[in-house]
Amino acid sequence: GSLSVITFIYVRTGVLRDNLSGDPEKSFMDECLSHFREECIAGTEVCAQARIDCLQKLQEQDHLKRLAFVRKTVDEDICDVDDVCQDETEPFASLCRRNVTQCYSTLELVRLEVPLGEDADLFFRDNCDLPETWSGYQSSQRLVYCMWKQLNFGVCTNALADRCPSGSFEGSCCPQAQQEGVVATRRDNYQCSRDPKEGLYCHHYLFEDSVSQPCTGVSCPNYEWCMQYSDISGKCSGQACSLYYQAVVFLIICVGVTTLCFILDCADIAILIFRPEDLFPKTAA
């Protein structure tokens, strides 16, 4: 009983941090539509129907409905240089960091339509503009996505951006609601915002103060707690984040101790059944 209760608490504690990074809806749809890759490239009716079916399944996923009031941008913890190169070993890790850094800088110039010098243009065409360039890396799929994002919208992390995008790129920092087709029928839950201390983050449209304005550290008493718990900066410097990880460690210890006690109880029962002659009564104190 105790093991079940502790395990339940541990799982429910982890649920509080669901959907704090990446784009969970997009990841679900990509996985669901992975069997229809050729049909979707060709734009067939089969793909259109598969998308409708996948979207219906998505809306039935309870874990995708648990949305934090504040969360990281879609590229945070994914597209920073150290993140995309973390699975590499030396000397490839250093090479990865150098190439990614140079490509990010070059792709930004291309996106802003700044003329490239001859060397930069050659590097762009031979490296950054070719998905095959990254095929030998451990995180090749992630690298291809991040390069595409940097070229078309700009990677949205606090290490690479200091302001929310505007215009046609406005929604590129936060998760966007998946749609059946071109016409949007589902509302986006998040909009990009900037905190003076934490930097760029995604703000849920329902996180409002008493006058229906987006919450701030002044207008909402729980704003600071939410920012600390979501760990926007990735440094876990706030009390809420620290207490969460302390609670996780404590629960893991409790699960371990309870499991050990359960094993010992099972051993006692086994001895009672198969070796009753080894049992002896307790003596009176």
CSV table of C-alpha atoms in Angstrom, one decimal:
chain,number,residue,atom,x,y,z
A,1,GLY,CA,0.0,0.0,0.0
A,2,SER,CA,2.7,2.5,1.0
A,3,LEU,CA,4.7,1.7,-2.3
A,4,SER,CA,1.6,2.4,-4.3
A,5,VAL,CA,0.9,5.7,-2.6
A,6,ILE,CA,4.5,6.9,-2.9
A,7,THR,CA,4.7,5.9,-6.6
A,8,PHE,CA,1.4,7.7,-7.2
A,9,ILE,CA,2.7,10.9,-5.6
A,10,TYR,CA,6.0,10.6,-7.5
A,11,VAL,CA,4.1,10.3,-10.8
A,12,ARG,CA,1.7,13.1,-10.0
A,13,THR,CA,4.6,15.4,-9.0
A,14,GLY,CA,6.2,14.8,-12.4
A,15,VAL,CA,2.9,15.6,-14.1
A,16,LEU,CA,3.3,19.1,-12.9
A,17,ARG,CA,6.2,19.6,-15.2
A,18,ASP,CA,4.5,18.1,-18.3
A,19,ASN,CA,4.7,20.1,-21.5
A,20,LEU,CA,7.2,22.8,-20.2
A,21,SER,CA,9.4,22.5,-23.3
A,22,GLY,CA,9.4,21.6,-26.9
A,23,ASP,CA,6.1,21.5,-28.9
A,24,PRO,CA,4.2,18.4,-27.6
A,25,GLU,CA,1.3,18.7,-30.0
A,26,LYS,CA,3.6,18.9,-33.0
A,27,SER,CA,5.6,16.0,-31.8
A,28,PHE,CA,2.5,13.9,-31.4
A,29,MET,CA,1.2,14.8,-34.9
A,30,ASP,CA,4.6,14.1,-36.4
A,31,GLU,CA,4.7,10.7,-34.8
A,32,CYS,CA,1.1,9.9,-35.8
A,33,LEU,CA,1.7,11.0,-39.4
A,34,SER,CA,5.0,9.3,-39.7
A,35,HIS,CA,3.4,6.3,-41.6
A,36,PHE,CA,2.0,8.7,-44.2
A,37,ARG,CA,5.2,10.5,-45.0
A,38,GLU,CA,5.1,10.0,-48.8
A,39,GLU,CA,1.4,10.8,-49.0
A,40,CYS,CA,1.8,14.0,-47.1
A,41,ILE,CA,4.7,15.1,-49.3
A,42,ALA,CA,2.5,14.5,-52.3
A,43,GLY,CA,-0.4,16.3,-50.6
A,44,THR,CA,-2.9,13.5,-51.2
A,45,GLU,CA,-6.4,13.0,-49.7
A,46,VAL,CA,-5.0,10.1,-47.7
A,47,CYS,CA,-2.7,12.4,-45.8
A,48,ALA,CA,-5.6,14.9,-45.3
A,49,GLN,CA,-7.8,12.2,-43.8
A,50,ALA,CA,-4.9,10.9,-41.7
A,51,ARG,CA,-4.3,14.4,-40.3
A,52,ILE,CA,-7.9,14.7,-39.3
A,53,ASP,CA,-7.7,11.3,-37.6
A,54,CYS,CA,-4.5,12.2,-35.8
A,55,LEU,CA,-5.9,15.5,-34.7
A,56,GLN,CA,-8.9,13.7,-33.1
A,57,LYS,CA,-6.5,11.3,-31.3
A,58,LEU,CA,-4.5,14.4,-30.1
A,59,GLN,CA,-7.6,16.0,-28.6
A,60,GLU,CA,-8.2,12.8,-26.6
A,61,GLN,CA,-4.7,12.9,-25.0
A,62,ASP,CA,-5.2,14.0,-21.4
A,63,HIS,CA,-1.5,14.7,-20.8
A,64,LEU,CA,-1.5,17.2,-23.7
A,65,LYS,CA,-4.2,19.2,-21.9
A,66,ARG,CA,-2.1,19.9,-18.8
A,67,LEU,CA,-0.7,23.3,-19.7
A,68,ALA,CA,1.4,25.5,-17.5
A,69,PHE,CA,0.7,29.2,-17.2
A,70,VAL,CA,4.3,29.9,-18.2
A,71,ARG,CA,6.8,27.7,-20.0
A,72,LYS,CA,9.9,27.7,-22.1
A,73,THR,CA,10.0,28.6,-25.7
A,74,VAL,CA,9.8,25.7,-28.2
A,75,ASP,CA,13.5,25.8,-29.0
A,76,GLU,CA,14.9,26.2,-25.5
A,77,ASP,CA,16.8,23.1,-24.4
A,78,ILE,CA,16.7,21.9,-28.0
A,79,CYS,CA,18.5,24.2,-30.4
A,80,ASP,CA,21.2,25.9,-28.3
A,81,VAL,CA,24.6,25.0,-29.4
A,82,ASP,CA,25.4,22.9,-26.3
A,83,ASP,CA,22.0,21.1,-26.6
A,84,VAL,CA,22.4,19.9,-30.2
A,85,CYS,CA,26.0,18.8,-29.6
A,86,GLN,CA,25.6,17.2,-26.2
A,87,ASP,CA,25.5,13.6,-27.5
A,88,GLU,CA,28.8,14.0,-29.4
A,89,THR,CA,32.2,12.9,-28.0
A,90,GLU,CA,35.4,14.7,-28.4
A,91,PRO,CA,36.8,15.7,-30.8
A,92,PHE,CA,33.5,15.7,-32.7
A,93,ALA,CA,31.8,17.7,-30.0
A,94,SER,CA,34.1,20.7,-30.5
A,95,LEU,CA,33.7,20.4,-34.3
A,96,CYS,CA,29.9,20.3,-33.9
A,97,ARG,CA,29.9,23.4,-31.7
A,98,ARG,CA,32.1,25.3,-34.1
A,99,ASN,CA,30.1,24.3,-37.2
A,100,VAL,CA,26.7,25.0,-35.5
A,101,THR,CA,27.8,28.4,-34.2
A,102,GLN,CA,29.1,29.4,-37.6
A,103,CYS,CA,26.0,28.1,-39.4
A,104,TYR,CA,23.7,30.0,-37.0
A,105,SER,CA,25.6,33.2,-37.7
A,106,THR,CA,25.6,32.7,-41.5
A,107,LEU,CA,21.9,31.6,-41.6
A,108,GLU,CA,20.9,34.7,-39.7
A,109,LEU,CA,22.6,36.9,-42.3
A,110,VAL,CA,20.9,35.0,-45.1
A,111,ARG,CA,17.5,35.3,-43.4
A,112,LEU,CA,18.0,39.1,-43.0
A,113,GLU,CA,19.2,39.3,-46.6
A,114,VAL,CA,22.6,40.6,-45.7
A,115,PRO,CA,25.1,40.0,-48.6
A,116,LEU,CA,27.6,37.3,-47.7
A,117,GLY,CA,31.3,37.5,-48.4
A,118,GLU,CA,32.8,34.9,-50.7
A,119,ASP,CA,34.0,32.6,-47.9
A,120,ALA,CA,30.8,32.9,-45.9
A,121,ASP,CA,28.7,32.1,-49.0
A,122,LEU,CA,30.9,29.0,-49.8
A,123,PHE,CA,30.6,27.8,-46.2
A,124,PHE,CA,26.8,28.3,-46.3
A,125,ARG,CA,26.4,26.3,-49.6
A,126,ASP,CA,28.7,23.5,-48.6
A,127,ASN,CA,27.5,23.1,-45.0
A,128,CYS,CA,24.5,24.9,-43.6
A,129,ASP,CA,22.3,24.6,-46.6
A,130,LEU,CA,22.6,20.8,-46.9
A,131,PRO,CA,20.8,18.4,-44.6
A,132,GLU,CA,23.3,15.8,-45.5
A,133,THR,CA,26.0,17.8,-43.6
A,134,TRP,CA,24.5,16.8,-40.3
A,135,SER,CA,23.8,13.1,-41.1
A,136,GLY,CA,26.9,11.9,-39.3
A,137,TYR,CA,25.9,13.5,-36.0
A,138,GLN,CA,24.1,11.8,-33.1
A,139,SER,CA,21.3,14.5,-33.1
A,140,SER,CA,21.1,14.8,-36.9
A,141,GLN,CA,17.3,15.2,-37.0
A,142,ARG,CA,17.4,17.9,-34.4
A,143,LEU,CA,20.2,19.7,-36.2
A,144,VAL,CA,18.3,19.7,-39.5
A,145,TYR,CA,15.3,21.2,-37.7
A,146,CYS,CA,17.3,23.8,-35.9
A,147,MET,CA,19.1,24.9,-39.1
A,148,TRP,CA,15.7,25.1,-40.9
A,149,LYS,CA,14.3,27.1,-38.0
A,150,GLN,CA,17.2,29.5,-38.0
A,151,LEU,CA,17.0,30.1,-41.7
A,152,ASN,CA,13.3,30.7,-41.9
A,153,PHE,CA,12.3,32.2,-38.6
A,154,GLY,CA,15.3,32.4,-36.3
A,155,VAL,CA,15.9,29.9,-33.5
A,156,CYS,CA,14.0,31.1,-30.4
A,157,THR,CA,16.2,30.6,-27.3
A,158,ASN,CA,17.5,33.1,-24.8
A,159,ALA,CA,21.0,32.4,-25.8
A,160,LEU,CA,20.3,33.3,-29.5
A,161,ALA,CA,17.4,35.8,-29.3
A,162,ASP,CA,16.6,38.8,-27.0
A,163,ARG,CA,13.1,39.7,-28.2
A,164,CYS,CA,9.9,38.1,-29.4
A,165,PRO,CA,9.5,37.9,-33.2
A,166,SER,CA,6.8,40.0,-34.9
A,167,GLY,CA,4.9,39.9,-38.2
A,168,SER,CA,4.8,36.6,-40.0
A,169,PHE,CA,7.2,35.1,-37.5
A,170,GLU,CA,5.1,36.0,-34.5
A,171,GLY,CA,4.1,32.5,-33.5
A,172,SER,CA,7.5,30.8,-34.0
A,173,CYS,CA,8.6,31.0,-30.4
A,174,CYS,CA,5.7,29.2,-28.7
A,175,PRO,CA,3.7,26.0,-29.4
A,176,GLN,CA,1.0,26.5,-32.0
A,177,ALA,CA,-2.3,24.6,-32.0
A,178,GLN,CA,-2.3,21.9,-34.6
A,179,GLN,CA,-5.0,22.4,-37.3
A,180,GLU,CA,-6.9,20.1,-39.7
A,181,GLY,CA,-6.0,22.3,-42.7
A,182,VAL,CA,-5.0,25.8,-43.8
A,183,VAL,CA,-7.9,27.5,-41.9
A,184,ALA,CA,-7.2,27.8,-38.2
A,185,THR,CA,-10.1,26.3,-36.1
A,186,ARG,CA,-8.2,25.9,-32.8
A,187,ARG,CA,-6.8,28.7,-30.7
A,188,ASP,CA,-3.1,29.0,-29.8
A,189,ASN,CA,-2.7,28.7,-26.1
A,190,TYR,CA,0.6,30.7,-25.8
A,191,GLN,CA,2.1,33.9,-26.9
A,192,CYS,CA,5.7,35.0,-26.6
A,193,SER,CA,6.6,37.4,-23.8
A,194,ARG,CA,9.7,38.6,-22.1
A,195,ASP,CA,10.5,38.7,-18.4
A,196,PRO,CA,13.1,41.2,-17.3
A,197,LYS,CA,15.0,38.5,-15.3
A,198,GLU,CA,14.3,35.3,-17.1
A,199,GLY,CA,14.2,36.5,-20.7
A,200,LEU,CA,11.9,35.0,-23.4
A,201,TYR,CA,9.1,32.7,-22.4
A,202,CYS,CA,5.6,31.5,-23.4
A,203,HIS,CA,2.7,33.0,-21.6
A,204,HIS,CA,-0.7,31.2,-21.5
A,205,TYR,CA,-3.6,33.4,-22.6
A,206,LEU,CA,-5.7,32.5,-19.5
A,207,PHE,CA,-2.9,33.6,-17.1
A,208,GLU,CA,-4.5,37.1,-16.6
A,209,ASP,CA,-4.9,39.5,-13.7
A,210,SER,CA,-8.1,41.0,-12.3
A,211,VAL,CA,-8.5,43.4,-15.2
A,212,SER,CA,-7.9,40.7,-17.9
A,213,GLN,CA,-4.4,41.7,-18.7
A,214,PRO,CA,-1.5,39.2,-18.9
A,215,CYS,CA,-0.1,38.5,-15.4
A,216,THR,CA,3.2,40.1,-14.3
A,217,GLY,CA,5.3,40.0,-11.2
A,218,VAL,CA,3.3,43.1,-9.9
A,219,SER,CA,-0.2,42.1,-10.8
A,220,CYS,CA,-0.3,38.4,-9.9
A,221,PRO,CA,1.0,37.0,-6.6
A,222,ASN,CA,1.7,33.6,-8.2
A,223,TYR,CA,3.6,34.9,-11.2
A,224,GLU,CA,7.1,34.6,-9.6
A,225,TRP,CA,6.4,31.1,-8.3
A,226,CYS,CA,5.3,30.0,-11.8
A,227,MET,CA,8.4,31.5,-13.4
A,228,GLN,CA,10.7,29.8,-10.8
A,229,TYR,CA,8.9,26.4,-11.1
A,230,SER,CA,9.0,26.4,-14.9
A,231,ASP,CA,12.8,27.2,-14.7
A,232,ILE,CA,12.8,29.3,-17.8
A,233,SER,CA,16.5,30.1,-17.6
A,234,GLY,CA,17.5,26.5,-17.0
A,235,LYS,CA,19.5,27.4,-13.9
A,236,CYS,CA,17.0,26.3,-11.3
A,237,SER,CA,17.9,29.3,-9.2
A,238,GLY,CA,14.4,29.9,-7.7
A,239,GLN,CA,13.1,28.3,-4.5
A,240,ALA,CA,10.1,26.6,-6.3
A,241,CYS,CA,12.4,24.8,-8.7
A,242,SER,CA,14.9,23.8,-5.9
A,243,LEU,CA,12.1,22.5,-3.7
A,244,TYR,CA,10.7,20.4,-6.6
A,245,TYR,CA,13.9,18.6,-7.1
A,246,GLN,CA,14.4,18.1,-3.4
A,247,ALA,CA,10.9,16.5,-3.3
A,248,VAL,CA,11.8,14.3,-6.2
A,249,VAL,CA,15.0,13.1,-4.5
A,250,PHE,CA,13.0,12.4,-1.3
A,251,LEU,CA,10.3,10.5,-3.1
A,252,ILE,CA,12.9,8.3,-4.9
A,253,ILE,CA,14.5,7.5,-1.5
A,254,CYS,CA,11.1,6.6,-0.1
A,255,VAL,CA,10.4,4.4,-3.1
A,256,GLY,CA,13.7,2.6,-2.7
A,257,VAL,CA,13.3,2.1,1.1
A,258,THR,CA,9.7,0.9,0.6
A,259,THR,CA,10.7,-1.5,-2.1
A,260,LEU,CA,13.5,-3.0,0.1
A,261,CYS,CA,11.0,-3.5,2.9
A,262,PHE,CA,8.6,-5.2,0.5
A,263,ILE,CA,11.3,-7.5,-0.7
A,264,LEU,CA,12.2,-8.4,2.9
A,265,ASP,CA,8.6,-9.1,3.7
A,266,CYS,CA,8.4,-11.4,0.7
A,267,ALA,CA,11.5,-13.2,1.9
A,268,ASP,CA,9.8,-13.7,5.4
A,269,ILE,CA,6.7,-15.1,3.8
A,270,ALA,CA,8.8,-17.5,1.6
A,271,ILE,CA,10.6,-18.8,4.6
A,272,LEU,CA,7.3,-19.2,6.5
A,273,ILE,CA,6.0,-21.3,3.6
A,274,PHE,CA,9.0,-23.3,2.5
A,275,ARG,CA,11.2,-23.5,5.6
A,276,PRO,CA,8.9,-23.3,8.6
A,277,GLU,CA,11.5,-25.3,10.7
A,278,ASP,CA,13.9,-22.2,10.4
A,279,LEU,CA,11.4,-20.0,12.3
A,280,PHE,CA,11.8,-19.5,16.0
A,281,PRO,CA,9.6,-17.6,18.5
A,282,LYS,CA,10.6,-14.3,19.8
A,283,THR,CA,11.7,-14.4,23.4
A,284,ALA,CA,10.1,-12.2,26.0
A,285,ALA,CA,12.0,-9.1,26.9
